[in-house]
């Protein structure tokens, strides 16, 4: 390399370490270039989430004319795989390969599942909508094809993210893990936001051909990103040959050992579930609340997603800096839950005040508190995971989080409709029959869940984050 080129690289590396978010997560064992390359799997997961929950949700209902009930079922199908994340993590902890890898084969399998689901999805959706000659086929053909495609993508997403985070835990030294967690989730947000803009731009003038190109482009991008992310990340261990060691426990034995290791695992998982539900129950209600109650335009309510994401990004950044200085991650998560209390209070009082600014402030604080909570619980999980059970521990964290989020979002929408119908039809509650009643009821439940989260987490505060010996 020339002298000018060497100086340029030094300047660029210094700039990146100084200004890029979480760039100081790099260590001599895990340099920034390798860490950024590893985090590419999170971009592929973020892209898949955006495509399933955002872009296809709207395209299937509006452009393809698929009934909303079928769309809701299809979008929810990937969550069926979430409870298996603990099993996936356990399998990657104890995987035997002639090549001597544990994590890489499972990330590769998840990538193939995600690629396969995306490859068949556009054609399944066109059959589901009855377009072209597919109108002569029985309805179950399109429904079955779309269901298989969504299940494959969901299985791939959960596998890639669970084992990818376990691999990051293996590679990062304990002192750097808070910042590694922050970087991984920044890349998830980057994948979500950038892909949303790209999908929206390409599908501005919708045609079935463009839908096929977008989804198959997502399949190819997933494959490329994950292959680059995996390249030379996990070192081969020849001792992990193709013949299993008889002393390696099965899943149930590993789970019992994990739960009974004296670190209050059940309480930790309970707080993760409660806190996640508290921060996600309003996800499907914020934009309708802004439009119906505060009279915001579609453009204004769309900006709420960015506001929520920016709040979460700021929360991750602050948590990474503070946790890297030795703060207890459970205390950080508890602070995040406490931040959520005034956040939902602002959202509630925005209606009587008719103040979009107060509402936006509450939304930003929800994202900020959720960022602190998510970062704290994930860092604690990484630090307290037994050295030979990192995959199982992170899989349990992901399974509880994803399942709680899915159930909470569904419950939020159902509770809002049921409560609003009850207060409108019953003569005793007619006096509180205003459009905001159903929304406010859900927000009050979230306040109660946050208080329950704090109460459940208090006994965990003060436990030093550490690596538990095998």
C-alpha positions as a printed Julia matrix, in Angstrom:
470×3 Matrix{Float64}:
   0.0     0.0     0.0
   1.29    3.47   -0.87
   2.09    6.08    1.77
  -0.94    8.17    0.72
  -3.21    5.12    0.83
  -1.9     4.13    4.25
  -2.51    7.62    5.62
  -5.99    7.67    4.13
  -6.85    4.37    5.83
  -5.53    5.66    9.14
  -7.66    8.8     8.86
 -10.75    6.8     7.87
 -10.26    4.29   10.69
  -9.82    7.09   13.2
 -12.92    8.85   11.89
 -14.97    5.66   12.13
 -13.84    4.84   15.64
 -14.57    8.38   16.75
 -17.92    9.09   15.11
 -19.65    5.88   14.04
 -22.19    4.57   16.61
 -20.67    1.81   18.75
 -17.49    1.79   16.7
 -15.53    1.58   19.96
 -17.03   -1.9    20.47
 -14.06   -3.18   18.48
 -11.26   -4.98   20.31
  -7.93   -6.42   19.14
  -9.59   -9.85   19.07
 -12.65   -8.52   17.2
 -11.67   -5.55   14.99
 -14.24   -3.11   13.66
 -14.16   -4.43   10.1
 -14.9    -7.97   11.27
 -17.58   -6.78   13.7
 -19.37   -4.71   11.05
 -19.23   -7.63    8.64
 -20.71   -9.96   11.26
 -23.57   -7.51   11.91
 -24.73   -7.8     8.29
 -26.99  -10.7     9.34
 -29.01   -8.2    11.35
 -29.55   -6.1     8.22
 -31.0    -9.14    6.44
 -33.32   -9.79    9.41
 -34.42   -6.14    9.5
 -35.13   -6.24    5.77
 -37.26   -9.37    6.2
 -39.24   -7.81    9.07
 -39.93   -4.69    6.99
 -41.06   -6.73    4.02
 -43.37   -9.01    6.01
 -44.89   -6.61    8.52
 -44.8    -3.37    6.55
 -44.65   -3.62    2.75
 -46.49   -6.9     2.12
 -49.08   -6.09    4.78
 -50.25   -3.1     2.74
 -49.68   -4.61   -0.74
 -51.69   -7.76    0.03
 -54.69   -5.8     1.3
 -54.73   -2.8    -1.05
 -53.15   -3.82   -4.35
 -53.82   -7.57   -4.33
 -57.23   -7.4    -2.63
 -56.53  -10.2    -0.13
 -58.96  -10.17    2.85
 -57.49   -8.51    5.94
 -58.14  -11.6     8.07
 -56.0   -13.8     5.82
 -53.29  -11.12    5.76
 -53.26  -10.93    9.56
 -52.9   -14.71    9.82
 -50.06  -14.78    7.27
 -48.13  -11.98    8.97
 -48.54  -13.72   12.34
 -47.31  -17.11   11.08
 -43.56  -16.32   11.52
 -44.22  -15.87   15.24
 -45.14  -19.55   15.5
 -41.45  -20.34   15.18
 -40.37  -17.93   17.94
 -40.79  -20.39   20.86
 -38.31  -22.75   19.15
 -35.46  -20.24   19.43
 -34.27  -21.81   22.69
 -34.09  -25.22   21.01
 -32.23  -23.72   18.05
 -29.74  -22.08   20.38
 -29.21  -25.34   22.25
 -28.63  -27.24   19.02
 -26.02  -24.7    17.92
 -24.3   -25.03   21.32
 -23.89  -28.79   20.8
 -23.68  -29.14   17.03
 -21.26  -31.68   15.56
 -19.77  -31.06   12.16
 -16.95  -32.68   10.24
 -15.73  -29.14    9.59
 -15.57  -28.38   13.32
 -18.15  -25.53   13.35
 -21.03  -24.97   15.79
 -22.73  -21.72   14.76
 -22.0   -21.43   11.04
 -24.08  -24.46    9.9
 -27.18  -23.15   11.67
 -26.82  -19.62   10.32
 -26.41  -21.14    6.86
 -29.51  -23.31    7.32
 -31.49  -20.26    8.46
 -30.26  -18.32    5.43
 -31.42  -21.09    3.08
 -34.85  -21.18    4.76
 -35.21  -17.41    4.46
 -34.04  -17.48    0.82
 -36.44  -20.3    -0.06
 -39.39  -18.56    1.54
 -38.72  -15.34   -0.34
 -38.14  -17.21   -3.61
 -41.59  -18.81   -3.61
 -43.47  -15.98   -1.88
 -44.3   -13.64   -4.83
 -45.85  -16.43   -6.88
 -47.77  -17.76   -3.86
 -49.15  -14.26   -3.21
 -50.25  -13.85   -6.82
 -52.04  -17.21   -6.65
 -53.55  -16.19   -3.31
 -54.96  -12.99   -4.86
 -56.46  -14.93   -7.8
 -54.5   -13.01  -10.41
 -54.13  -14.25  -13.99
 -54.92  -17.91  -14.64
 -54.65  -18.73  -10.93
 -58.31  -17.74  -10.46
 -59.31  -21.2   -11.64
 -57.37  -22.91   -8.83
 -58.97  -23.83   -5.49
 -58.48  -21.09   -2.84
 -56.53  -23.42   -0.56
 -53.67  -23.65   -3.08
 -52.76  -19.98   -2.74
 -53.36  -20.0     1.0
 -51.16  -23.06    1.53
 -48.39  -21.69   -0.68
 -48.37  -18.3     1.05
 -48.47  -19.93    4.5
 -45.45  -22.14    3.66
 -43.53  -19.13    2.31
 -44.2   -17.02    5.42
 -43.31  -19.94    7.71
 -40.02  -20.52    5.89
 -39.05  -16.85    6.15
 -40.01  -16.77    9.83
 -38.02  -19.93   10.59
 -35.02  -18.51    8.76
 -35.2   -15.13   10.52
 -35.39  -16.63   14.0
 -32.61  -19.13   13.3
 -30.24  -16.56   11.81
 -30.77  -13.99   14.56
 -30.56  -16.45   17.47
 -27.38  -18.17   16.33
 -25.86  -14.95   14.98
 -26.15  -13.31   18.4
 -24.7   -16.45   20.0
 -21.74  -16.23   17.61
 -21.27  -12.55   18.54
 -21.24  -13.61   22.2
 -18.58  -16.22   21.46
 -16.36  -13.7    19.67
 -16.73  -10.66   21.96
 -14.88  -10.29   25.24
 -17.21   -9.67   28.23
 -16.19   -6.01   28.57
 -17.18   -5.24   24.96
 -20.51   -7.08   24.89
 -22.73   -4.08   25.79
 -21.39   -2.15   22.8
 -21.56   -5.22   20.57
 -25.24   -5.58   21.5
 -25.8    -1.92   20.66
 -24.08   -2.24   17.3
 -26.09   -5.34   16.4
 -29.38   -3.59   17.06
 -28.32   -0.41   15.32
 -27.72   -2.55   12.24
 -31.16   -4.13   12.69
 -32.71   -0.65   12.69
 -30.59    0.32    9.69
 -31.83   -2.7     7.77
 -35.42   -1.91    8.72
 -35.33    1.79    7.81
 -33.25    1.58    4.62
 -35.22   -1.35    3.21
 -38.5     0.45    3.96
 -37.41    3.41    1.84
 -36.16    1.17   -0.98
 -39.28   -1.01   -1.06
 -41.53    2.06   -0.96
 -39.62    3.69   -3.8
 -39.6     0.62   -6.07
 -43.28   -0.21   -5.46
 -44.53    3.37   -5.81
 -46.08    2.36   -9.15
 -47.21   -1.13   -8.25
 -47.28   -3.96  -10.75
 -47.16   -7.71  -10.11
 -43.86   -7.87  -11.98
 -42.31   -5.3    -9.62
 -43.57   -7.27   -6.62
 -41.8   -10.36   -7.92
 -38.6    -8.39   -8.51
 -38.66   -6.82   -5.03
 -39.21  -10.08   -3.14
 -36.72  -12.06   -5.2
 -34.26   -9.2    -4.81
 -34.73   -9.51   -1.05
 -33.99  -13.25   -1.35
 -30.75  -12.63   -3.23
 -29.72   -9.81   -0.87
 -30.33  -12.06    2.14
 -28.05  -14.72    0.68
 -25.27  -12.26   -0.16
 -25.36  -10.4     3.17
 -25.33  -13.55    5.28
 -22.56  -15.22    3.27
 -20.39  -12.12    3.69
 -21.3   -11.95    7.39
 -20.26  -15.58    7.96
 -17.0   -15.55    6.03
 -14.13  -16.6     8.34
 -15.99  -15.6    11.53
 -16.02  -18.88   13.46
 -12.76  -20.76   13.84
 -12.83  -24.48   13.21
 -12.39  -26.84   16.12
 -11.28  -30.29   14.88
 -12.29  -31.83   18.2
 -15.92  -31.15   17.35
 -15.96  -33.94   14.79
 -18.87  -35.75   13.26
 -19.23  -38.17   16.19
 -21.24  -36.79   19.16
 -19.75  -36.97   22.61
 -21.9   -39.15   24.85
 -21.63  -36.74   27.77
 -23.34  -33.9    25.89
 -26.82  -33.47   27.38
 -30.12  -33.37   25.53
 -32.28  -30.28   25.33
 -34.38  -31.0    28.44
 -31.28  -31.75   30.54
 -29.63  -28.56   29.28
 -32.78  -26.56   29.98
 -33.02  -27.88   33.55
 -29.35  -27.06   34.12
 -29.88  -23.58   32.66
 -32.95  -22.86   34.82
 -31.43  -24.3    38.0
 -28.03  -22.59   37.82
 -28.92  -20.12   40.62
 -29.27  -16.96   38.52
 -33.06  -16.62   38.85
 -33.55  -17.49   35.19
 -37.33  -17.78   35.5
 -37.59  -14.32   37.06
 -35.37  -12.9    34.32
 -37.52  -14.42   31.58
 -40.66  -13.19   33.32
 -39.39   -9.62   33.41
 -38.36   -9.83   29.75
 -41.85  -10.99   28.81
 -43.64   -8.38   30.92
 -41.44   -5.53   29.77
 -41.61   -6.5    26.11
 -45.4    -6.74   26.26
 -45.57   -3.35   27.95
 -43.5    -1.66   25.24
 -45.16   -3.37   22.24
 -48.88   -3.61   23.0
 -49.41   -0.14   21.49
 -47.51   -0.85   18.25
 -50.64   -1.32   16.15
 -52.49    1.51   17.9
 -50.19    4.53   17.81
 -50.84    5.56   14.2
 -54.64    5.03   14.39
 -54.65    6.95   17.69
 -52.83    9.86   16.09
 -55.11    9.9    13.07
 -58.47    9.28   14.74
 -58.01   11.18   17.98
 -55.53   13.95   17.12
 -56.48   14.38   13.45
 -52.95   13.77   12.12
 -52.45   13.13    8.41
 -51.14    9.88    6.98
 -47.74   11.5     6.45
 -47.65   12.74   10.04
 -48.54    9.35   11.52
 -45.98    7.63    9.28
 -43.31    9.82   10.86
 -44.19    8.27   14.21
 -42.39    5.07   13.14
 -39.21    7.08   12.57
 -39.71    8.88   15.89
 -40.06    5.56   17.71
 -36.98    4.15   15.95
 -34.87    7.23   16.7
 -35.88    7.07   20.35
 -34.84    3.42   20.43
 -31.56    4.23   18.69
 -30.75    6.92   21.24
 -31.64    4.5    24.04
 -29.32    1.82   22.64
 -26.51    4.35   22.28
 -26.81    5.66   25.83
 -27.16    2.16   27.28
 -24.05    0.98   25.45
 -21.92    3.81   26.81
 -23.17    3.46   30.39
 -23.09   -0.35   30.49
 -19.57   -0.44   29.09
 -18.49    1.56   32.17
 -19.73   -1.17   34.49
 -23.36   -0.32   35.25
 -25.6    -3.23   36.23
 -27.65   -4.19   33.12
 -30.67   -5.03   35.29
 -30.6    -1.5    36.69
 -30.45   -0.15   33.13
 -33.44   -2.28   32.13
 -35.34   -1.11   35.21
 -34.62    2.53   34.3
 -35.99    1.81   30.83
 -39.22    0.48   32.32
 -39.49    3.57   34.54
 -38.99    5.84   31.52
 -41.98    4.11   29.91
 -44.32    5.32   32.67
 -44.18    9.06   31.81
 -44.03    8.09   28.12
 -47.48    6.49   28.21
 -48.75    9.26   30.45
 -47.82   11.79   27.74
 -49.55    9.66   25.1
 -52.72    9.51   27.22
 -52.93   13.24   28.02
 -52.2    14.18   24.39
 -55.88   13.46   23.61
 -57.52   15.9    26.08
 -54.79   18.45   25.35
 -55.17   17.88   21.58
 -51.39   18.22   21.35
 -49.47   16.36   18.61
 -46.24   17.59   20.23
 -47.04   15.9    23.55
 -48.01   12.77   21.63
 -44.73   12.75   19.66
 -42.79   13.29   22.9
 -44.5    10.25   24.42
 -43.76    8.14   21.34
 -40.07    9.12   21.4
 -39.87    8.25   25.11
 -41.49    4.86   24.44
 -38.74    4.13   21.93
 -36.07    5.44   24.31
 -37.32    3.4    27.27
 -37.72    0.31   25.11
 -34.13    0.73   23.89
 -32.8     0.92   27.45
 -34.89   -2.07   28.52
 -34.02   -4.24   25.52
 -30.32   -3.47   25.71
 -30.18   -4.1    29.46
 -31.96   -7.46   29.34
 -29.97   -8.71   26.34
 -26.64   -7.65   27.86
 -27.56   -9.37   31.13
 -28.49  -12.51   29.21
 -25.18  -12.51   27.34
 -23.15  -11.89   30.49
 -24.9   -14.52   32.59
 -25.08  -17.23   29.92
 -23.03  -20.32   30.84
 -20.01  -20.59   28.57
 -21.36  -23.7    26.83
 -24.98  -22.5    26.71
 -24.81  -19.09   25.05
 -27.09  -20.21   22.24
 -29.66  -21.63   24.64
 -29.65  -18.49   26.79
 -30.0   -16.11   23.83
 -32.58  -18.38   22.25
 -34.66  -18.26   25.43
 -34.36  -14.46   25.49
 -35.44  -14.21   21.84
 -38.26  -16.71   22.23
 -39.78  -14.89   25.21
 -39.33  -11.48   23.58
 -40.79  -12.4    20.18
 -43.7   -14.38   21.64
 -44.56  -11.67   24.17
 -44.4    -8.97   21.46
 -46.66  -10.89   19.09
 -49.25  -11.74   21.75
 -49.18   -8.19   23.13
 -49.76   -6.56   19.74
 -52.67   -8.89   19.01
 -54.12   -8.33   22.49
 -53.79   -4.55   22.12
 -55.89   -4.45   18.98
 -58.51   -6.84   20.36
 -58.81   -5.04   23.71
 -59.17   -1.66   22.01
 -62.07   -2.91   19.84
 -63.82   -4.82   22.66
 -63.6    -1.98   25.19
 -64.74    0.61   22.67
 -67.71   -1.54   21.7
 -68.66   -2.11   25.35
 -68.53    1.53   26.43
 -70.5     2.55   23.35
 -73.3     0.0    23.74
 -73.72   -0.24   27.53
 -75.89    2.47   29.11
 -73.85    2.56   32.34
 -70.65    3.42   30.49
 -72.11    5.66   27.82
 -70.74    8.71   29.65
 -67.17    7.65   28.84
 -68.0     6.68   25.28
 -65.46    8.79   23.42
 -63.21    7.63   20.55
 -60.14    7.61   22.81
 -61.55    5.29   25.48
 -60.43    1.99   23.94
 -56.95    3.33   23.25
 -56.52    4.76   26.74
 -57.61    1.46   28.3
 -54.77   -0.33   26.49
 -52.25    2.35   27.52
 -53.31    2.0    31.16
 -52.75   -1.77   30.94
 -49.26   -1.06   29.62
 -48.6     1.21   32.6
 -49.63   -1.64   34.91
 -47.33   -4.04   33.03
 -44.42   -1.62   33.43
 -45.02   -1.42   37.17
 -45.12   -5.22   37.31
 -41.86   -5.35   35.35
 -40.14   -3.02   37.81
 -41.42   -5.04   40.78
 -40.23   -8.32   39.25
 -36.83   -6.87   38.36
 -35.93   -5.23   41.68
 -34.52   -8.46   43.21
 -32.25   -8.83   40.18
 -30.57   -5.43   40.56
 -27.13   -5.61   42.11
 -26.24   -8.97   40.61
 -22.85   -8.53   39.0
 -22.92   -9.44   35.3
 -20.49  -12.24   34.74
 -19.83  -15.35   32.74
 -21.16  -18.35   34.57
 -18.8   -21.31   34.38
 -19.96  -24.35   32.55
